[in-house]
PDB file of C-alpha atoms in Angstrom:
ATOM      1  CA  MET J   1       0.988 -12.367 -27.567  1.00  0.00           C
ATOM      2  CA  ARG J   2       0.179 -16.054 -26.809  1.00  0.00           C
ATOM      3  CA  ILE J   3      -2.894 -16.623 -25.303  1.00  0.00           C
ATOM      4  CA  GLU J   4      -3.563 -19.557 -22.848  1.00  0.00           C
ATOM      5  CA  HIS J   5      -7.014 -20.410 -21.345  1.00  0.00           C
ATOM      6  CA  VAL J   6      -6.044 -22.344 -18.042  1.00  0.00           C
ATOM      7  CA  GLY J   7      -9.826 -23.026 -16.715  1.00  0.00           C
ATOM      8  CA  PHE J   8     -13.001 -21.285 -16.229  1.00  0.00           C
ATOM      9  CA  ASP J   9     -16.357 -22.074 -14.523  1.00  0.00           C
ATOM     10  CA  PRO J  10     -17.119 -24.765 -13.821  1.00  0.00           C
ATOM     11  CA  ASP J  11     -13.574 -25.881 -14.165  1.00  0.00           C
ATOM     12  CA  TYR J  12     -12.056 -23.395 -11.468  1.00  0.00           C
ATOM     13  CA  VAL J  13      -8.282 -23.504 -11.331  1.00  0.00           C
ATOM     14  CA  ASP J  14      -6.316 -24.307  -7.972  1.00  0.00           C
ATOM     15  CA  TYR J  15      -4.147 -21.334  -7.103  1.00  0.00           C
ATOM     16  CA  GLN J  16      -1.069 -23.746  -6.472  1.00  0.00           C
ATOM     17  CA  GLN J  17      -1.726 -25.258  -9.719  1.00  0.00           C
ATOM     18  CA  ALA J  18      -1.867 -22.124 -11.676  1.00  0.00           C
ATOM     19  CA  TRP J  19       1.357 -20.793  -9.616  1.00  0.00           C
ATOM     20  CA  ASP J  20       3.275 -23.911 -10.594  1.00  0.00           C
ATOM     21  CA  HIS J  21       2.142 -23.724 -14.253  1.00  0.00           C
ATOM     22  CA  GLN J  22       2.805 -19.806 -14.309  1.00  0.00           C
ATOM     23  CA  ARG J  23       6.642 -20.564 -13.237  1.00  0.00           C
ATOM     24  CA  GLU J  24       6.865 -23.186 -16.141  1.00  0.00           C
ATOM     25  CA  VAL J  25       5.540 -20.813 -18.488  1.00  0.00           C
ATOM     26  CA  HIS J  26       8.008 -18.264 -17.383  1.00  0.00           C
ATOM     27  CA  ALA J  27      10.762 -20.168 -17.585  1.00  0.00           C
ATOM     28  CA  LYS J  28      10.060 -20.880 -21.131  1.00  0.00           C
ATOM     29  CA  VAL J  29       9.476 -17.216 -22.197  1.00  0.00           C
ATOM     30  CA  VAL J  30      12.630 -16.475 -20.522  1.00  0.00           C
ATOM     31  CA  SER J  31      14.500 -19.049 -22.202  1.00  0.00           C
ATOM     32  CA  GLY J  32      12.678 -18.095 -25.536  1.00  0.00           C
ATOM     33  CA  GLU J  33      11.101 -21.635 -26.023  1.00  0.00           C
ATOM     34  CA  LEU J  34       7.757 -19.813 -25.879  1.00  0.00           C
ATOM     35  CA  PRO J  35       6.667 -16.225 -27.014  1.00  0.00           C
ATOM     36  CA  ASP J  36       5.102 -13.759 -24.508  1.00  0.00           C
ATOM     37  CA  THR J  37       2.351 -15.309 -22.865  1.00  0.00           C
ATOM     38  CA  ILE J  38      -0.712 -14.289 -20.794  1.00  0.00           C
ATOM     39  CA  LEU J  39      -2.629 -16.740 -18.864  1.00  0.00           C
ATOM     40  CA  LEU J  40      -6.302 -16.260 -18.268  1.00  0.00           C
ATOM     41  CA  LEU J  41      -8.463 -17.891 -15.733  1.00  0.00           C
ATOM     42  CA  GLU J  42     -10.927 -18.058 -12.907  1.00  0.00           C
ATOM     43  CA  HIS J  43      -9.389 -19.421  -9.848  1.00  0.00           C
ATOM     44  CA  ALA J  44     -11.198 -21.517  -6.927  1.00  0.00           C
ATOM     45  CA  ALA J  45     -11.757 -19.377  -4.130  1.00  0.00           C
ATOM     46  CA  VAL J  46      -8.601 -18.405  -2.339  1.00  0.00           C
ATOM     47  CA  TYR J  47      -6.851 -15.668  -0.290  1.00  0.00           C
ATOM     48  CA  THR J  48      -3.178 -14.619  -1.253  1.00  0.00           C
ATOM     49  CA  ALA J  49      -0.882 -12.358   0.475  1.00  0.00           C
ATOM     50  CA  GLY J  50       1.855 -10.466  -1.144  1.00  0.00           C
ATOM     51  CA  LYS J  51       5.172  -9.432   0.436  1.00  0.00           C
ATOM     52  CA  ARG J  52       3.985  -6.261   2.017  1.00  0.00           C
ATOM     53  CA  THR J  53       0.871  -7.869   3.578  1.00  0.00           C
ATOM     54  CA  GLU J  54       0.642  -6.974   7.466  1.00  0.00           C
ATOM     55  CA  ASP J  55      -0.532  -9.524  10.092  1.00  0.00           C
ATOM     56  CA  GLU J  56      -3.708  -7.283  10.783  1.00  0.00           C
ATOM     57  CA  GLU J  57      -4.805  -7.414   7.238  1.00  0.00           C
ATOM     58  CA  ARG J  58      -5.131 -11.107   7.179  1.00  0.00           C
ATOM     59  CA  PRO J  59      -8.537 -13.015   7.641  1.00  0.00           C
ATOM     60  CA  THR J  60     -10.310 -12.520  10.942  1.00  0.00           C
ATOM     61  CA  ASP J  61     -11.851 -15.946  10.765  1.00  0.00           C
ATOM     62  CA  GLY J  62      -8.741 -18.102  10.428  1.00  0.00           C
ATOM     63  CA  THR J  63      -9.134 -18.755   6.797  1.00  0.00           C
ATOM     64  CA  PRO J  64      -5.996 -19.928   5.180  1.00  0.00           C
ATOM     65  CA  VAL J  65      -3.781 -17.843   3.296  1.00  0.00           C
ATOM     66  CA  ILE J  66      -1.308 -18.635   0.548  1.00  0.00           C
ATOM     67  CA  ASP J  67       1.698 -16.180   0.927  1.00  0.00           C
ATOM     68  CA  VAL J  68       3.028 -15.544  -2.794  1.00  0.00           C
ATOM     69  CA  ASP J  69       6.223 -13.635  -4.390  1.00  0.00           C
ATOM     70  CA  ARG J  70       4.182 -10.666  -5.908  1.00  0.00           C
ATOM     71  CA  GLY J  71       4.268  -7.150  -4.696  1.00  0.00           C
ATOM     72  CA  GLY J  72       1.183  -5.641  -3.040  1.00  0.00           C
ATOM     73  CA  LYS J  73      -0.774  -6.893  -0.325  1.00  0.00           C
ATOM     74  CA  ILE J  74      -3.596  -9.380   0.556  1.00  0.00           C
ATOM     75  CA  THR J  75      -6.375  -9.906  -1.959  1.00  0.00           C
ATOM     76  CA  TRP J  76      -8.863 -12.608  -3.165  1.00  0.00           C
ATOM     77  CA  HIS J  77      -9.164 -14.810  -6.054  1.00  0.00           C
ATOM     78  CA  GLY J  78     -12.404 -16.850  -6.992  1.00  0.00           C
ATOM     79  CA  PRO J  79     -15.292 -17.464  -9.215  1.00  0.00           C
ATOM     80  CA  GLY J  80     -16.867 -14.494 -10.853  1.00  0.00           C
ATOM     81  CA  GLN J  81     -13.335 -12.789 -11.340  1.00  0.00           C
ATOM     82  CA  LEU J  82     -11.115 -12.973 -14.344  1.00  0.00           C
ATOM     83  CA  VAL J  83      -7.521 -13.250 -13.517  1.00  0.00           C
ATOM     84  CA  GLY J  84      -4.475 -12.547 -16.012  1.00  0.00           C
ATOM     85  CA  TYR J  85      -0.977 -13.640 -15.731  1.00  0.00           C
ATOM     86  CA  PRO J  86       0.889 -11.737 -18.486  1.00  0.00           C
ATOM     87  CA  ILE J  87       4.403 -13.478 -18.552  1.00  0.00           C
ATOM     88  CA  VAL J  88       6.137 -10.861 -21.023  1.00  0.00           C
ATOM     89  CA  HIS J  89       9.499  -9.508 -21.530  1.00  0.00           C
ATOM     90  CA  LEU J  90       9.890  -5.965 -20.370  1.00  0.00           C
ATOM     91  CA  PRO J  91      12.387  -3.807 -22.450  1.00  0.00           C
ATOM     92  CA  SER J  92      15.630  -2.378 -21.231  1.00  0.00           C
ATOM     93  CA  PRO J  93      15.830  -0.547 -18.862  1.00  0.00           C
ATOM     94  CA  VAL J  94      13.061  -2.453 -17.234  1.00  0.00           C
ATOM     95  CA  ASP J  95      10.242  -0.056 -15.989  1.00  0.00           C
ATOM     96  CA  VAL J  96       7.872  -2.111 -13.765  1.00  0.00           C
ATOM     97  CA  VAL J  97       5.577   1.094 -13.100  1.00  0.00           C
ATOM     98  CA  ALA J  98       5.263   1.392 -16.854  1.00  0.00           C
ATOM     99  CA  HIS J  99       4.067  -2.312 -16.921  1.00  0.00           C
ATOM    100  CA  VAL J 100       1.556  -1.795 -14.182  1.00  0.00           C
ATOM    101  CA  ARG J 101      -0.006   1.366 -16.039  1.00  0.00           C
ATOM    102  CA  ARG J 102      -0.267  -0.707 -19.227  1.00  0.00           C
ATOM    103  CA  LEU J 103      -2.409  -3.300 -17.059  1.00  0.00           C
ATOM    104  CA  GLU J 104      -4.329  -0.386 -15.565  1.00  0.00           C
ATOM    105  CA  ASP J 105      -5.075   0.807 -19.095  1.00  0.00           C
ATOM    106  CA  LEU J 106      -6.425  -2.296 -20.466  1.00  0.00           C
ATOM    107  CA  LEU J 107      -8.711  -2.493 -17.422  1.00  0.00           C
ATOM    108  CA  ILE J 108     -10.003   1.029 -17.751  1.00  0.00           C
ATOM    109  CA  GLU J 109     -10.753   0.495 -21.248  1.00  0.00           C
ATOM    110  CA  VAL J 110     -12.540  -2.639 -20.847  1.00  0.00           C
ATOM    111  CA  CYS J 111     -14.760  -1.156 -18.035  1.00  0.00           C
ATOM    112  CA  ALA J 112     -15.379   1.900 -20.636  1.00  0.00           C
ATOM    113  CA  GLU J 113     -16.556  -0.467 -23.136  1.00  0.00           C
ATOM    114  CA  MET J 114     -18.890  -1.921 -20.791  1.00  0.00           C
ATOM    115  CA  GLY J 115     -20.199   1.463 -19.599  1.00  0.00           C
ATOM    116  CA  VAL J 116     -18.202   1.809 -16.247  1.00  0.00           C
ATOM    117  CA  HIS J 117     -16.240   4.792 -15.706  1.00  0.00           C
ATOM    118  CA  THR J 118     -12.888   4.129 -13.871  1.00  0.00           C
ATOM    119  CA  THR J 119      -9.680   5.557 -13.286  1.00  0.00           C
ATOM    120  CA  ARG J 120      -6.414   5.450 -11.264  1.00  0.00           C
ATOM    121  CA  VAL J 121      -6.135   6.905  -7.590  1.00  0.00           C
ATOM    122  CA  GLU J 122      -2.981   8.648  -6.990  1.00  0.00           C
ATOM    123  CA  GLY J 123      -0.579   6.236  -4.409  1.00  0.00           C
ATOM    124  CA  ARG J 124      -2.875   3.240  -5.245  1.00  0.00           C
ATOM    125  CA  SER J 125      -2.443   0.632  -7.742  1.00  0.00           C
ATOM    126  CA  GLY J 126      -5.264  -0.894  -9.690  1.00  0.00           C
ATOM    127  CA  VAL J 127      -8.392   0.477 -11.311  1.00  0.00           C
ATOM    128  CA  TRP J 128     -11.165   2.427  -9.429  1.00  0.00           C
ATOM    129  CA  VAL J 129     -14.945   3.551  -9.482  1.00  0.00           C
ATOM    130  CA  LEU J 130     -14.499   6.969  -7.753  1.00  0.00           C
ATOM    131  CA  ALA J 131     -16.615   7.802  -4.528  1.00  0.00           C
ATOM    132  CA  ASP J 132     -20.285   8.956  -5.478  1.00  0.00           C
ATOM    133  CA  HIS J 133     -23.587   8.616  -3.681  1.00  0.00           C
ATOM    134  CA  ARG J 134     -23.232   4.873  -3.335  1.00  0.00           C
ATOM    135  CA  GLY J 135     -20.390   4.796  -1.351  1.00  0.00           C
ATOM    136  CA  PRO J 136     -16.510   5.645  -1.246  1.00  0.00           C
ATOM    137  CA  ASP J 137     -13.893   4.773  -3.905  1.00  0.00           C
ATOM    138  CA  ARG J 138     -14.089   1.163  -4.732  1.00  0.00           C
ATOM    139  CA  LYS J 139     -11.504  -1.023  -6.528  1.00  0.00           C
ATOM    140  CA  ILE J 140     -12.796  -3.191  -9.212  1.00  0.00           C
ATOM    141  CA  GLY J 141      -9.274  -4.265 -10.692  1.00  0.00           C
ATOM    142  CA  ALA J 142      -6.294  -5.103  -8.569  1.00  0.00           C
ATOM    143  CA  ILE J 143      -2.723  -5.515  -9.825  1.00  0.00           C
ATOM    144  CA  GLY J 144       0.372  -7.258  -8.296  1.00  0.00           C
ATOM    145  CA  ILE J 145       3.414  -8.067 -10.272  1.00  0.00           C
ATOM    146  CA  ARG J 146       6.830  -9.458  -9.875  1.00  0.00           C
ATOM    147  CA  VAL J 147       9.795  -9.420 -12.550  1.00  0.00           C
ATOM    148  CA  SER J 148      12.564 -11.949 -12.850  1.00  0.00           C
ATOM    149  CA  HIS J 149      14.962 -12.012 -15.735  1.00  0.00           C
ATOM    150  CA  ASP J 150      13.185  -9.268 -17.117  1.00  0.00           C
ATOM    151  CA  VAL J 151      10.141 -11.302 -17.617  1.00  0.00           C
ATOM    152  CA  THR J 152       6.862 -10.405 -15.509  1.00  0.00           C
ATOM    153  CA  MET J 153       4.690 -12.959 -13.435  1.00  0.00           C
ATOM    154  CA  HIS J 154       1.564 -12.464 -11.581  1.00  0.00           C
ATOM    155  CA  GLY J 155      -0.613  -9.744 -13.053  1.00  0.00           C
ATOM    156  CA  PHE J 156      -4.344  -8.565 -12.517  1.00  0.00           C
ATOM    157  CA  SER J 157      -7.858  -9.533 -11.203  1.00  0.00           C
ATOM    158  CA  PHE J 158     -11.018  -8.206 -12.772  1.00  0.00           C
ATOM    159  CA  ASN J 159     -14.097  -8.243 -10.774  1.00  0.00           C
ATOM    160  CA  ALA J 160     -17.132  -9.318 -12.998  1.00  0.00           C
ATOM    161  CA  ASP J 161     -19.826 -10.913 -10.999  1.00  0.00           C
ATOM    162  CA  CYS J 162     -18.069 -12.461  -7.994  1.00  0.00           C
ATOM    163  CA  ASP J 163     -19.501 -12.452  -4.372  1.00  0.00           C
ATOM    164  CA  LEU J 164     -17.923  -9.737  -2.681  1.00  0.00           C
ATOM    165  CA  SER J 165     -18.518 -10.974   0.738  1.00  0.00           C
ATOM    166  CA  TRP J 166     -14.874 -12.119   0.551  1.00  0.00           C
ATOM    167  CA  ALA J 167     -13.688  -8.593   1.566  1.00  0.00           C
ATOM    168  CA  ASP J 168     -15.335  -8.622   4.891  1.00  0.00           C
ATOM    169  CA  ALA J 169     -12.799 -10.927   6.460  1.00  0.00           C
ATOM    170  CA  ILE J 170      -9.698  -8.937   5.383  1.00  0.00           C
ATOM    171  CA  ILE J 171      -8.220  -5.452   4.556  1.00  0.00           C
ATOM    172  CA  PRO J 172      -8.356  -5.845   0.966  1.00  0.00           C
ATOM    173  CA  CYS J 173      -5.069  -4.514  -0.387  1.00  0.00           C
ATOM    174  CA  GLY J 174      -4.385  -3.087   2.977  1.00  0.00           C
ATOM    175  CA  ILE J 175      -6.884  -0.062   2.271  1.00  0.00           C
ATOM    176  CA  VAL J 176      -9.035   0.695   5.081  1.00  0.00           C
ATOM    177  CA  ASP J 177     -10.739   3.695   3.501  1.00  0.00           C
ATOM    178  CA  ALA J 178     -12.033   2.287   0.466  1.00  0.00           C
ATOM    179  CA  GLY J 179     -14.300  -0.526  -0.955  1.00  0.00           C
ATOM    180  CA  VAL J 180     -14.370  -3.205  -3.453  1.00  0.00           C
ATOM    181  CA  THR J 181     -16.902  -3.607  -6.382  1.00  0.00           C
ATOM    182  CA  SER J 182     -17.676  -5.471  -9.680  1.00  0.00           C
ATOM    183  CA  LEU J 183     -18.954  -4.733 -13.217  1.00  0.00           C
ATOM    184  CA  SER J 184     -22.249  -6.302 -12.188  1.00  0.00           C
ATOM    185  CA  ILE J 185     -22.744  -4.284  -9.285  1.00  0.00           C
ATOM    186  CA  GLU J 186     -21.840  -1.049 -11.192  1.00  0.00           C
ATOM    187  CA  LEU J 187     -24.047  -2.026 -13.949  1.00  0.00           C
ATOM    188  CA  GLY J 188     -26.903  -3.313 -12.043  1.00  0.00           C
ATOM    189  CA  ARG J 189     -27.032  -6.399 -14.049  1.00  0.00           C
ATOM    190  CA  PRO J 190     -25.183  -9.695 -14.318  1.00  0.00           C
ATOM    191  CA  VAL J 191     -21.778  -9.500 -16.194  1.00  0.00           C
ATOM    192  CA  THR J 192     -19.956 -12.591 -16.243  1.00  0.00           C
ATOM    193  CA  VAL J 193     -16.329 -13.443 -16.862  1.00  0.00           C
ATOM    194  CA  GLN J 194     -17.246 -14.644 -20.484  1.00  0.00           C
ATOM    195  CA  ASP J 195     -18.654 -11.469 -21.102  1.00  0.00           C
ATOM    196  CA  VAL J 196     -15.656  -9.454 -20.412  1.00  0.00           C
ATOM    197  CA  LEU J 197     -12.973 -12.222 -21.706  1.00  0.00           C
ATOM    198  CA  PRO J 198     -13.001 -11.318 -25.547  1.00  0.00           C
ATOM    199  CA  LEU J 199     -12.636  -7.518 -24.493  1.00  0.00           C
ATOM    200  CA  VAL J 200      -9.473  -8.204 -22.557  1.00  0.00           C
ATOM    201  CA  GLU J 201      -8.284 -10.684 -25.312  1.00  0.00           C
ATOM    202  CA  ALA J 202      -8.737  -7.734 -27.801  1.00  0.00           C
ATOM    203  CA  ARG J 203      -6.236  -5.658 -25.875  1.00  0.00           C
ATOM    204  CA  VAL J 204      -3.578  -7.910 -24.598  1.00  0.00           C
ATOM    205  CA  SER J 205      -1.047  -7.511 -27.275  1.00  0.00           C
ATOM    206  CA  ARG J 206      -0.524  -3.961 -25.985  1.00  0.00           C
ATOM    207  CA  ILE J 207       0.830  -5.275 -22.358  1.00  0.00           C
ATOM    208  CA  SER J 208       4.109  -6.100 -24.093  1.00  0.00           C
ATOM    209  CA  THR J 209       4.213  -3.086 -26.243  1.00  0.00           C
ATOM    210  CA  PRO J 210       6.227  -0.145 -24.600  1.00  0.00           C
ATOM    211  CA  ALA J 211       4.451   3.047 -25.050  1.00  0.00           C
ATOM    212  CA  PRO J 212       4.135   6.357 -23.154  1.00  0.00           C
ATOM    213  CA  VAL J 213       1.427   6.009 -20.479  1.00  0.00           C
ATOM    214  CA  ALA J 214      -0.058   9.326 -18.762  1.00  0.00           C
ATOM    215  CA  ILE J 215      -0.887   8.995 -15.064  1.00  0.00           C
ATOM    216  CA  ILE J 216      -4.571  10.265 -14.046  1.00  0.00           C
ATOM    217  CA  GLY J 217      -5.834  10.597 -10.783  1.00  0.00           C
TER     218      GLY J 217
END
């Protein structure tokens, strides 16, 4: 797996710039000019809306939203959040759900290494801290993908130490009965993107390795 760092604090990456670059890399992976690649970065603050986003889930304050061609609904990207765009060939027959599960497994393992127990929630993509005395189920890692020519695009976002007030203006991922969280909040100490980056990189080779995946939740 080829790993490419696109930009991190303080050099946050504009979403449109990253999307354009992602499509260029995708074309090269499809053609064989590049091997399977993952782009890792921190975005400048932005809301993006997947194809299933409803009008009532968009920002209530008029904040602009970029509509994108991934699955899923509306979410946020920005400082303190690690974003990964795996651009990888899927084996035939293409199994999109298995790819999503591999991304979830990666984030669940990183959370466990950091000391945060996470899992899947049935019927909801992403990685979750289950409800406890501090509140309801809360998402720490979001996933939304697209597949073109059997090669994936988009990927995951993983909350390290981002400002979660972004969730106040939208219905994150279209879910009204749950919240969002970060590693820093769950651990009660600062955990930066740079802290989790090597843990993610150590596991990315598995994203393009087909393997049976158990569904938890």
